[in-house]
Structure formats: C-alpha cells, structure tokens
mmCIF file of C-alpha atoms in Angstrom:
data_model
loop_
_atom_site.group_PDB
_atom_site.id
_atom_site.type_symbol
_atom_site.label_atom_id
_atom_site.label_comp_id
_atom_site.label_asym_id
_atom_site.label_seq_id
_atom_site.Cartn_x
_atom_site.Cartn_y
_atom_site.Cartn_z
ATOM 1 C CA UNK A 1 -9.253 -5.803 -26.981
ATOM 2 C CA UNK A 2 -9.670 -7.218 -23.616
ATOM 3 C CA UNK A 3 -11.248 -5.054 -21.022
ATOM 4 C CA UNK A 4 -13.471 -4.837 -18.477
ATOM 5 C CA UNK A 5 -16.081 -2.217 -19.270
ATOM 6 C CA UNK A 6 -18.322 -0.173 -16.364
ATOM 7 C CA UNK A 7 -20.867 1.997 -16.527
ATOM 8 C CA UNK A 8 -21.999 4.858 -16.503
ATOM 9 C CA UNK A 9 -18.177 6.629 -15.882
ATOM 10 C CA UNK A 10 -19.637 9.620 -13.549
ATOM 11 C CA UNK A 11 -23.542 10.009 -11.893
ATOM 12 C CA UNK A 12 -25.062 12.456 -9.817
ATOM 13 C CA UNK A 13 -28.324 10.471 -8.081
ATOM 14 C CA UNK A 14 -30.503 11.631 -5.240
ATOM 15 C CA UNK A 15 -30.926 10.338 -1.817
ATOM 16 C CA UNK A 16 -33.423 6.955 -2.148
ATOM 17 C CA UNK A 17 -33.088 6.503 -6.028
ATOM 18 C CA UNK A 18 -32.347 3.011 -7.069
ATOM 19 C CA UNK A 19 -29.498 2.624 -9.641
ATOM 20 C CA UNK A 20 -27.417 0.385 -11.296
ATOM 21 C CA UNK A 21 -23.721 0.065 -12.293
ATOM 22 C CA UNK A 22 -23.039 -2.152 -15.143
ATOM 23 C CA UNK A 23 -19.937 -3.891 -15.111
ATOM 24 C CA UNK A 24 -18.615 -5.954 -18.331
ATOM 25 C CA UNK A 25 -15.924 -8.365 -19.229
ATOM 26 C CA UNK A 26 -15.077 -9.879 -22.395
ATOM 27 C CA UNK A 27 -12.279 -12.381 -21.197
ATOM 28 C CA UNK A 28 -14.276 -15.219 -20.422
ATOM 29 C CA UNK A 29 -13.113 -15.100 -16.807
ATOM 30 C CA UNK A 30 -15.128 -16.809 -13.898
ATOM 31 C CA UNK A 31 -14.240 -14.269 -10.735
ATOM 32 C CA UNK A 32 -15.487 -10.709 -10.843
ATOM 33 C CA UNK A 33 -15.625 -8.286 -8.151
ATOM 34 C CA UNK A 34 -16.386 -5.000 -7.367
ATOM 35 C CA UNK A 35 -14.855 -2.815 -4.828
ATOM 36 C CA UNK A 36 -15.326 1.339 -3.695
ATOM 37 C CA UNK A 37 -12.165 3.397 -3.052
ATOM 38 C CA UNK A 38 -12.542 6.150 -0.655
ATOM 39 C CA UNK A 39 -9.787 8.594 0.601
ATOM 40 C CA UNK A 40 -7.721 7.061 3.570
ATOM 41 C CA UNK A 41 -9.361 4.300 3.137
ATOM 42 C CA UNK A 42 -8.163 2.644 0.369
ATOM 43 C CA UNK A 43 -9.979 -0.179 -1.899
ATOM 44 C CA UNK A 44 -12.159 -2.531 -0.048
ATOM 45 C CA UNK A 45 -14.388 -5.364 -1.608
ATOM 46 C CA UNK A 46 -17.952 -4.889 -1.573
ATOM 47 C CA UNK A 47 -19.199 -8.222 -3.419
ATOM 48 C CA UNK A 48 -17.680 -11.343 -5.551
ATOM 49 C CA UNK A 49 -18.122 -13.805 -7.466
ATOM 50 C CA UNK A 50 -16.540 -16.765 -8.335
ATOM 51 C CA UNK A 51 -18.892 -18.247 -11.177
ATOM 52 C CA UNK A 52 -22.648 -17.634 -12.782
ATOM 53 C CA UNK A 53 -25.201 -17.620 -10.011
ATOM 54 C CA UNK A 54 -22.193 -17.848 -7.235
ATOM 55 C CA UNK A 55 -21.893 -14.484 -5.130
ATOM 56 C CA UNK A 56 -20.408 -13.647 -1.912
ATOM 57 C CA UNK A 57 -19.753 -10.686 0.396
ATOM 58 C CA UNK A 58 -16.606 -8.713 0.969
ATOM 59 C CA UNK A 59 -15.711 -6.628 3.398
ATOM 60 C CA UNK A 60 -18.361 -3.745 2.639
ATOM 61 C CA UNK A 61 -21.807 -5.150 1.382
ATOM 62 C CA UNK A 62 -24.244 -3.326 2.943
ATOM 63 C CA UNK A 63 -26.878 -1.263 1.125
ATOM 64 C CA UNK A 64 -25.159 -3.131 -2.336
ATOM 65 C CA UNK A 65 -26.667 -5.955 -4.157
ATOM 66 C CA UNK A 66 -25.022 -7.681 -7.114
ATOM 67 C CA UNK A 67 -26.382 -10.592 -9.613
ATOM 68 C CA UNK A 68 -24.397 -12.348 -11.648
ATOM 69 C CA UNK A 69 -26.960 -14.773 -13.952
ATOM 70 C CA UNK A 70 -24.484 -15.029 -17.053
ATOM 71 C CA UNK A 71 -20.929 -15.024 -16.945
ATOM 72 C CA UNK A 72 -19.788 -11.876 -18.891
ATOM 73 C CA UNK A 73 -21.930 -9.463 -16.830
ATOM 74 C CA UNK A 74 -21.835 -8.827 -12.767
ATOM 75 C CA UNK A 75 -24.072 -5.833 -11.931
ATOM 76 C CA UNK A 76 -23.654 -3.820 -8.888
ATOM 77 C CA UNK A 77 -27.072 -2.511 -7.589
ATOM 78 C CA UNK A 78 -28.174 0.459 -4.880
ATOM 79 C CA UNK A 79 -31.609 0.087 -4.025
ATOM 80 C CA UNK A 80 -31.454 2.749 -2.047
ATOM 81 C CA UNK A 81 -28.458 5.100 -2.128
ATOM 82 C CA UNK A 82 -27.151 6.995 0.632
ATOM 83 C CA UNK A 83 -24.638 10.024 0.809
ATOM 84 C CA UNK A 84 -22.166 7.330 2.543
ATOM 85 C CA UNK A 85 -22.164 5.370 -0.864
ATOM 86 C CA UNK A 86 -20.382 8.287 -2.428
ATOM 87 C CA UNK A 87 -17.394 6.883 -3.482
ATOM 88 C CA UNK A 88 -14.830 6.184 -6.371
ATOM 89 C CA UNK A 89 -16.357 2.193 -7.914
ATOM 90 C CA UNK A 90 -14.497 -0.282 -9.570
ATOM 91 C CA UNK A 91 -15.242 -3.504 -11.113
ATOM 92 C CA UNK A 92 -12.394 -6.457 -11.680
ATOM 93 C CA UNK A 93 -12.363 -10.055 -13.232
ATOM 94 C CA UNK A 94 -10.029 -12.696 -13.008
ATOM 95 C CA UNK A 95 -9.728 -15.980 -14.581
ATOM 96 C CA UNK A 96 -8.397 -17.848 -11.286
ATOM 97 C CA UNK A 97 -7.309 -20.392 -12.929
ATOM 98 C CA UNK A 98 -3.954 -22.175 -11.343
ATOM 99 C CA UNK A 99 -2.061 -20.676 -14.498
ATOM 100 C CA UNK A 100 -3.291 -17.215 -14.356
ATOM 101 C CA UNK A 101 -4.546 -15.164 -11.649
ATOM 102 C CA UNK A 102 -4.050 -12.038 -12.997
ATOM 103 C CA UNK A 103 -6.554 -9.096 -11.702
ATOM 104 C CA UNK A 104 -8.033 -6.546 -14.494
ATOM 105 C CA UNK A 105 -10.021 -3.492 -13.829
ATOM 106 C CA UNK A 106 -12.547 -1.303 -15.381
ATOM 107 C CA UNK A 107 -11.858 2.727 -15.799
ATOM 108 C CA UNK A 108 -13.961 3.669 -12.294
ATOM 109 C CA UNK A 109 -17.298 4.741 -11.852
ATOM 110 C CA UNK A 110 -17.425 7.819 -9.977
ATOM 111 C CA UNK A 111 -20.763 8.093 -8.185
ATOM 112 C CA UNK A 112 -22.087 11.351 -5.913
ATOM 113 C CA UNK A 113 -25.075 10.831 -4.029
ATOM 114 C CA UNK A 114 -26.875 13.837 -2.894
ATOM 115 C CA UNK B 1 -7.545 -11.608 8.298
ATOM 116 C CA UNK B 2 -4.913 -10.694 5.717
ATOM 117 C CA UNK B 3 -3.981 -6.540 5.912
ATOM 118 C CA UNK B 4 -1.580 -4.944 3.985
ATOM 119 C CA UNK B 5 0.719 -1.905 4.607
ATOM 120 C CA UNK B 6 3.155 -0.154 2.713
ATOM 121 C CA UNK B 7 5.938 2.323 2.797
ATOM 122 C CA UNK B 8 6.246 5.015 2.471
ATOM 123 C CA UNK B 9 3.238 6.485 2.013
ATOM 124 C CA UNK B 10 4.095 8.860 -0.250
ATOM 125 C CA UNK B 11 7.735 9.929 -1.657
ATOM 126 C CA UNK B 12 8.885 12.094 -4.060
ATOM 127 C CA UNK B 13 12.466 11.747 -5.415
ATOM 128 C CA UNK B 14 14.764 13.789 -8.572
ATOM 129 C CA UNK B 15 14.426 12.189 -12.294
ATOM 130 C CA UNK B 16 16.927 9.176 -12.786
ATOM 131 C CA UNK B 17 16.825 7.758 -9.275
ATOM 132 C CA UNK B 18 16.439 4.418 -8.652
ATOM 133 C CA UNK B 19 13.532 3.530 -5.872
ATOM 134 C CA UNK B 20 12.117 0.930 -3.765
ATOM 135 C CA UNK B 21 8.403 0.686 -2.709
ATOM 136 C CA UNK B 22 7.486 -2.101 0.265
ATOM 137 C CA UNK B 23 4.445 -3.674 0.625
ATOM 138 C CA UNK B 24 4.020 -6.396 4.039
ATOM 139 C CA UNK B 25 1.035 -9.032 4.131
ATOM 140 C CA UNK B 26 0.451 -10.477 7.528
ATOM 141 C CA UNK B 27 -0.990 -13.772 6.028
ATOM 142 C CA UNK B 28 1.636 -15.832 4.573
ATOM 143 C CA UNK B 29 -1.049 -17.756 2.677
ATOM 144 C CA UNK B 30 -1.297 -16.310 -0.382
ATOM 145 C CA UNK B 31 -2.238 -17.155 -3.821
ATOM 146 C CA UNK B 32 -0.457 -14.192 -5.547
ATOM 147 C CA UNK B 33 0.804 -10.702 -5.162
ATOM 148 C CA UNK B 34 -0.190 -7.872 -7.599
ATOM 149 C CA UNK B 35 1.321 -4.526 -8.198
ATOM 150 C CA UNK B 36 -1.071 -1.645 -10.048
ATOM 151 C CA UNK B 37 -0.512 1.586 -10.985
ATOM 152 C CA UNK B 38 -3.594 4.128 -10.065
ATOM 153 C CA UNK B 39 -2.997 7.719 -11.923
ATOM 154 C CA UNK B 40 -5.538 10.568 -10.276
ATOM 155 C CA UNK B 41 -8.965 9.266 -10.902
ATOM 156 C CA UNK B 42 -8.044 6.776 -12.951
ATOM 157 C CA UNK B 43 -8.321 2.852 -13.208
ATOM 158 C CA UNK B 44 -5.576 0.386 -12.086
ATOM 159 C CA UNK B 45 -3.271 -0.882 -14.328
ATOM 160 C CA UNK B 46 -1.714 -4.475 -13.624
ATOM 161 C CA UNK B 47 2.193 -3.975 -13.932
ATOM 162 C CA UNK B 48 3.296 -6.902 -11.960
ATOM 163 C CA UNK B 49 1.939 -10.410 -10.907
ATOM 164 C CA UNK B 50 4.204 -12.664 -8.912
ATOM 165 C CA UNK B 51 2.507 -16.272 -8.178
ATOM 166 C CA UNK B 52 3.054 -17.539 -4.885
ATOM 167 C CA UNK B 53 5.960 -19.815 -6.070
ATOM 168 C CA UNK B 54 8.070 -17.270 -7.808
ATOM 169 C CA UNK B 55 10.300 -14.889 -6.044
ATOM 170 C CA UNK B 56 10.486 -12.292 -8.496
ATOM 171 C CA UNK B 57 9.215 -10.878 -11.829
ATOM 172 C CA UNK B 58 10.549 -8.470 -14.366
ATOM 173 C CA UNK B 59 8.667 -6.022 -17.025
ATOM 174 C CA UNK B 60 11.330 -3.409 -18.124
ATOM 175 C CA UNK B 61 12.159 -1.100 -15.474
ATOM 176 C CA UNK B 62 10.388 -2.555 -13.190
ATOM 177 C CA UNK B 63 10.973 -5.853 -10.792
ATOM 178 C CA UNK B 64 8.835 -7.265 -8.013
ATOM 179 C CA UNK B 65 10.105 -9.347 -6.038
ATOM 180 C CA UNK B 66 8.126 -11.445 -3.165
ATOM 181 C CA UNK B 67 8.998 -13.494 -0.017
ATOM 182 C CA UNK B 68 6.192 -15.079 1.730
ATOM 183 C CA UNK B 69 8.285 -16.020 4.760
ATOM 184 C CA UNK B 70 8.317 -12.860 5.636
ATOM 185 C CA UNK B 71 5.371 -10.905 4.267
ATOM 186 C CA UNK B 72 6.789 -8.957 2.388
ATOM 187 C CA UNK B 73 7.307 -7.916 -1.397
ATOM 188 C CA UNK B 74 9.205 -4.567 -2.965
ATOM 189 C CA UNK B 75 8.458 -2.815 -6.110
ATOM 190 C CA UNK B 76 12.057 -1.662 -7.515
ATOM 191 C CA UNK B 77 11.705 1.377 -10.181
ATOM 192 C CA UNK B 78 14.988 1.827 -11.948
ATOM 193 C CA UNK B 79 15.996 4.774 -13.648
ATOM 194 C CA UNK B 80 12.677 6.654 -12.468
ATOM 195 C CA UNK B 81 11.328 8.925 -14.685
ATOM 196 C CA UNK B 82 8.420 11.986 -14.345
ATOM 197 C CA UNK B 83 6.008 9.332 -16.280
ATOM 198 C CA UNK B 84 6.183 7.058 -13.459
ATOM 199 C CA UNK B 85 4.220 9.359 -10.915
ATOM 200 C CA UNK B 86 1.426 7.570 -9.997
ATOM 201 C CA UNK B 87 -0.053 5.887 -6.716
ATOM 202 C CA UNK B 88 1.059 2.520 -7.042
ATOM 203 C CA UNK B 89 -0.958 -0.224 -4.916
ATOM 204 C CA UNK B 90 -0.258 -4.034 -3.999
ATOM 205 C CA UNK B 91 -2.762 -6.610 -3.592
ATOM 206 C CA UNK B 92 -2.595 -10.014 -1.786
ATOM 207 C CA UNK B 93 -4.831 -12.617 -3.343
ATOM 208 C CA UNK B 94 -6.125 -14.836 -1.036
ATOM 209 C CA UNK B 95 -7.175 -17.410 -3.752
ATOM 210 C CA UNK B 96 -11.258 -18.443 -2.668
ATOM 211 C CA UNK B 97 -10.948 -14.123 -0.844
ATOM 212 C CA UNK B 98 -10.693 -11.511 -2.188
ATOM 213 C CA UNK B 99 -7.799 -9.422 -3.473
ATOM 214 C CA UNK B 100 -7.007 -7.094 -0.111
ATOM 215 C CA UNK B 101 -5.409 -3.819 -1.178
ATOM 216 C CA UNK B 102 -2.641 -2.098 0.692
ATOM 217 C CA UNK B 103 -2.923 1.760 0.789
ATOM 218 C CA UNK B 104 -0.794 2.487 -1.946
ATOM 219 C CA UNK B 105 2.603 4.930 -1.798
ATOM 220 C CA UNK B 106 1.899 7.916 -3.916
ATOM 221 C CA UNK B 107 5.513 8.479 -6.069
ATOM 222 C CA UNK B 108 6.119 11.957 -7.602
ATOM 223 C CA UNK B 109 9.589 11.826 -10.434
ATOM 224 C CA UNK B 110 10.694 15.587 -10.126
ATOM 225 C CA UNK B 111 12.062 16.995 -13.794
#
C-alpha cells in the first residue's frame, strides 16, 4: 500500500531534549516536506526537499533540522525543543513530476513539549 | 508571496444539501491546486487535484473546479451527507515552493 509513514504518532519530551521524527515514504517520490499545524494558524512548511541531499527552508525552520541522505526517508530533527514547538506534525511526499503532482500525507505526529 | 483564504470558515448545513466551499490564491502562478479532507486530529486525505491546465475535476460527489485568472477555485459537495463533516483545506502548489495551505472551512452535515 502506498503511504507515507511518521513516527512516533504522540510524544511527551521535556524542555532541551533532542528528538527525532521519522518520516517514511514508499512511493519512490523525490519532494518531501514536513509542515506543523497549529490552531488559527493553519499548516505552514517548516523544511523541503526536492531530491537526496537537496533541502530547503519553508516558512517556519527555526529550531528544526531535517536530512534527507537517501530518498525514501526525510527526518525532522529538534535539537533542542521548546514549549513553542508544541504542535500537530506532518510529513508529505510528492513525485513532482509534470504528470503527477499529487501531495500525500502521513497520519500526524502529535508532539507536547513540556 | 502566494496566501490563501477561504470561505466560510466554518458552516454547518441539514443532510441532502448541496454546498459550495471557496478557496482564493493571490498568485496566479501555480503549478496545481489540491483539496484535502482533515477529520479531528487526523491526517489529510487528497480528494481533489486539479493541474494548472484543467478547469475542473470530478470524484463522485465531489467537483473542483479552478480558474487561475481569478484566483480562485470551489469545492462543490452534492447531496451532502453527515460523513462528509470534516475540515476541508486547499493548497496552492507553487511547483519549485512549497504547497501553501489555506485555513480550511470546517463543514458539519446535520442528520
């Protein structure tokens, strides 16, 4: 089945403890992203890529760092978390291609930082 | 900068009714348009993607229909039922961007 898979789905975390969110895709597709959804503010783009080793900001990147050194896989990483980055996370992949630019996303990784 | 509205914000209408959700773009420039469904606390499901050279597209009760002219694109729900109460969300894709969001109209179907 294709998906795109994050996680973990929920996590608690303390102030200053690095984590990672895992994000997935097994639909050979070159773009991935990751946004945070927060009320009244809708989804905004924290990071993206549009191939292996090719990443960009969005509109939110600070205190985030992604990687993305193989082409199924696009990490999002806190090295630092703050009670700010408490928010609803989702990762998406696209193909891009001129034929199909379809957006897919993950379930939502809902992360609470204390 | 491409932002995107849309009304209403919310609306909640009787079982059977057919409805209309806008979404406006202010940068004609797009790639695509995308229509997802968010239940509470859920992921987005895709329902609709119109490229930039179509002016409509159709999945079942649902069409989407898109005029870059103007900004704007409609979501029409026909026949609405208490299953369809959702948030539902646009997205302009900005190919080489990012996909910008709109703040989504949150639809309640009344039994």
């Amino acid at each position: 089945e294709a998906q795109v898979t994050q996680n973990p789905r929920y996590l608690i975390t303390v102030t200053g403890k690095k984590l990672t969110v895992t994000c997935s895709q097994n639909m050979n597709h070159e773009y991935m992203s990751w946004y945070r959804q927060d009320p009244g503010l809708g989804l905004r783009q924290i990071y993206y890529s549009m191939n292996v080793e090719v990443t960009d900001k969005g509109d939110v990147p600070e205190g985030y760092k992604v990687s993305r050194k193989e082409k199924r896989n696009f990490p999002l990483i806190l090295e630092s978390p703050s009670p700010n980055q408490t928010s609803l996370y989702f990762c998406a992949s696209s193909p891009r291609t001129a034929m199909n630019t379809e957006a897919f996303f993950g379930q939502g990784t809902r992360l609470t930082v204390v | 900068k491409q932002e995107v509205t849309q009304i209403p914000a919310a609306l909640s209408v009787p079982e059977g009714e057919n409805l209309v959700l806008n979404c406006s773009f202010t940068d004609s420039a797009i790639y695509n348009l995308q229509w997802f469904r968010q239940d509470p606390g859920k992921g987005l499901t895709s329902l609709l993607l119109i490229q930039s050279s179509q002016r409509e597209q159709t999945s079942g009760r649902l069409n989407a229909s898109l005029d870059k002219s103007s900004g704007r694109s409609t979501l029409y729900i026909a026949a609405s039922q208490p299953g369809d109460s959702a948030t539902y969300l646009c997205a302009a894709d900005n190919y080489g961007q990012n996909f910008v969001f709109g703040p989504g109209t949150r639809l309640s179907v009344l039994p």
